[in-house]
């Protein structure tokens, strides 16, 4: 038997009825959230530095720099996290500040 029949062969442009499809798999990245610290007139600077070291794993120098940025500019991004981690950080900071009776505010915002 012959390897193919004449009727199997494409005879000209557009005659090949086969359809090529390509599946492009899009990797979904989870949305990220900025966690921000807000300035106020009452929370002691050392307390803010301590919060940054304790809950964000920053060094003393990094924490001091961020605290000063918040103090001068009104707010600063402390870190960028998944929704769940950002929510936990905000809750930890707000709870810690409240327990020490400081008005420190921490918020999150979609990046
Ligand atoms: N402004 C405060 C002070 O002068 C210090 C401060 C810094 C407070 C950062 C909040 O997020 C803050 N004692």
Short mmCIF file of C-alpha atoms and ligand atoms in Angstrom, two decimals:
data_model
loop_
_atom_site.label_atom_id
_atom_site.label_comp_id
_atom_site.label_asym_id
_atom_site.label_seq_id
_atom_site.Cartn_x
_atom_site.Cartn_y
_atom_site.Cartn_z
CA UNK A 1 0.00 0.00 0.00
CA UNK A 2 1.22 3.51 -0.76
CA UNK A 3 2.30 5.68 2.26
CA UNK A 4 -0.46 8.21 1.55
CA UNK A 5 -3.31 8.69 -0.82
CA UNK A 6 -3.48 11.66 -3.15
CA UNK A 7 -6.63 12.86 -1.37
CA UNK A 8 -4.64 13.28 1.92
CA UNK A 9 -2.31 15.86 0.46
CA UNK A 10 -2.95 19.61 0.73
CA UNK A 11 -3.42 20.84 -2.82
CA UNK A 12 -2.77 24.53 -2.39
CA UNK A 13 -2.87 27.48 0.01
CA UNK A 14 -5.83 27.23 2.32
CA UNK A 15 -6.58 23.69 1.43
CA UNK A 16 -5.09 22.30 4.64
CA UNK A 17 -8.08 22.22 6.97
CA UNK A 18 -6.10 21.34 10.10
CA UNK A 19 -6.20 23.96 12.90
CA UNK A 20 -3.19 24.62 15.08
CA UNK A 21 -3.93 25.81 18.56
CA UNK A 22 -1.38 26.92 21.12
CA UNK A 23 -2.24 26.97 24.80
CA UNK A 24 -0.53 29.80 26.63
CA UNK A 25 -0.50 29.13 30.35
CA UNK A 26 -0.64 32.45 32.22
CA UNK A 27 0.90 32.28 35.68
CA UNK A 28 -1.32 34.18 38.11
CA UNK A 29 0.66 36.21 40.61
CA UNK A 30 -1.20 36.96 43.84
CA UNK A 31 -1.81 40.68 44.42
CA UNK A 32 0.60 42.37 46.80
CA UNK A 33 -0.18 44.88 49.52
CA UNK A 34 1.89 47.78 50.84
CA UNK A 35 1.92 48.06 54.62
CA UNK A 36 2.29 51.67 55.71
CA UNK A 37 2.99 53.45 58.95
CA UNK A 38 1.40 56.86 59.57
CA UNK A 39 2.87 59.73 61.53
CA UNK A 40 1.28 61.21 64.65
CA UNK A 41 2.46 63.71 67.26
CA UNK A 42 2.42 61.43 70.30
CA UNK A 43 3.92 57.99 69.65
CA UNK A 44 7.55 58.05 70.86
CA UNK A 45 10.19 57.60 68.16
CA UNK A 46 11.82 54.70 70.07
CA UNK A 47 8.49 52.89 70.16
CA UNK A 48 8.13 53.11 66.37
CA UNK A 49 11.71 51.88 65.89
CA UNK A 50 10.96 48.96 68.21
CA UNK A 51 7.78 48.10 66.27
CA UNK A 52 9.68 48.03 62.99
CA UNK A 53 12.41 45.78 64.40
CA UNK A 54 9.94 43.47 66.13
CA UNK A 55 7.23 42.97 63.50
CA UNK A 56 9.06 43.60 60.24
CA UNK A 57 12.44 42.00 60.98
CA UNK A 58 14.31 45.19 60.12
CA UNK A 59 17.68 46.14 61.58
CA UNK A 60 17.88 49.02 64.06
CA UNK A 61 19.41 51.28 61.37
CA UNK A 62 16.70 50.42 58.79
CA UNK A 63 14.00 50.92 61.40
CA UNK A 64 15.40 54.28 62.47
CA UNK A 65 15.53 55.47 58.82
CA UNK A 66 11.93 54.43 58.12
CA UNK A 67 10.72 55.98 61.38
CA UNK A 68 12.40 59.28 60.41
CA UNK A 69 10.84 59.16 56.93
CA UNK A 70 7.38 58.71 58.48
CA UNK A 71 8.10 61.51 60.96
CA UNK A 72 9.15 63.92 58.18
CA UNK A 73 6.86 62.90 55.31
CA UNK A 74 3.75 61.74 57.14
CA UNK A 75 3.89 58.11 56.07
CA UNK A 76 6.14 55.44 54.57
CA UNK A 77 5.84 51.97 53.11
CA UNK A 78 7.32 49.51 55.57
CA UNK A 79 7.04 46.41 53.40
CA UNK A 80 5.09 44.63 50.65
CA UNK A 81 3.35 41.34 51.42
CA UNK A 82 0.58 38.94 50.41
CA UNK A 83 -2.90 39.93 51.62
CA UNK A 84 -2.80 37.49 54.53
CA UNK A 85 0.66 38.50 55.77
CA UNK A 86 -0.10 42.23 55.36
CA UNK A 87 -3.32 41.84 57.36
CA UNK A 88 -1.45 40.03 60.13
CA UNK A 89 1.28 42.73 60.31
CA UNK A 90 -1.32 45.53 60.50
CA UNK A 91 -3.24 43.71 63.24
CA UNK A 92 -0.04 43.01 65.23
CA UNK A 93 1.13 46.63 65.05
CA UNK A 94 -2.31 48.09 65.87
CA UNK A 95 -2.76 45.71 68.80
CA UNK A 96 0.75 46.39 70.17
CA UNK A 97 0.27 50.18 69.87
CA UNK A 98 -3.16 50.02 71.53
CA UNK A 99 -1.85 47.91 74.43
CA UNK A 100 0.85 50.55 75.02
CA UNK A 101 -1.70 53.35 74.64
CA UNK A 102 0.00 54.96 71.64
CA UNK A 103 -2.06 56.31 68.73
CA UNK A 104 0.26 54.78 66.09
CA UNK A 105 -1.63 53.86 62.91
CA UNK A 106 -0.69 51.12 60.46
CA UNK A 107 -2.62 50.51 57.22
CA UNK A 108 -2.44 48.40 54.08
CA UNK A 109 -3.17 49.22 50.45
CA UNK A 110 -3.17 47.16 47.26
CA UNK A 111 0.07 47.79 45.36
N1 LIG B 1 6.12 62.07 65.20
C1 LIG B 1 6.46 61.25 66.33
C2 LIG B 1 7.21 62.06 67.37
O1 LIG B 1 7.70 63.13 67.06
C3 LIG B 1 7.30 60.03 65.94
C4 LIG B 1 6.58 59.08 65.04
C5 LIG B 1 7.25 58.55 63.94
C6 LIG B 1 5.28 58.69 65.27
C7 LIG B 1 6.65 57.63 63.09
C8 LIG B 1 4.63 57.79 64.42
O2 LIG B 1 4.72 56.35 62.54
C9 LIG B 1 5.32 57.25 63.35
N2 LIG B 1 7.31 61.54 68.58
#
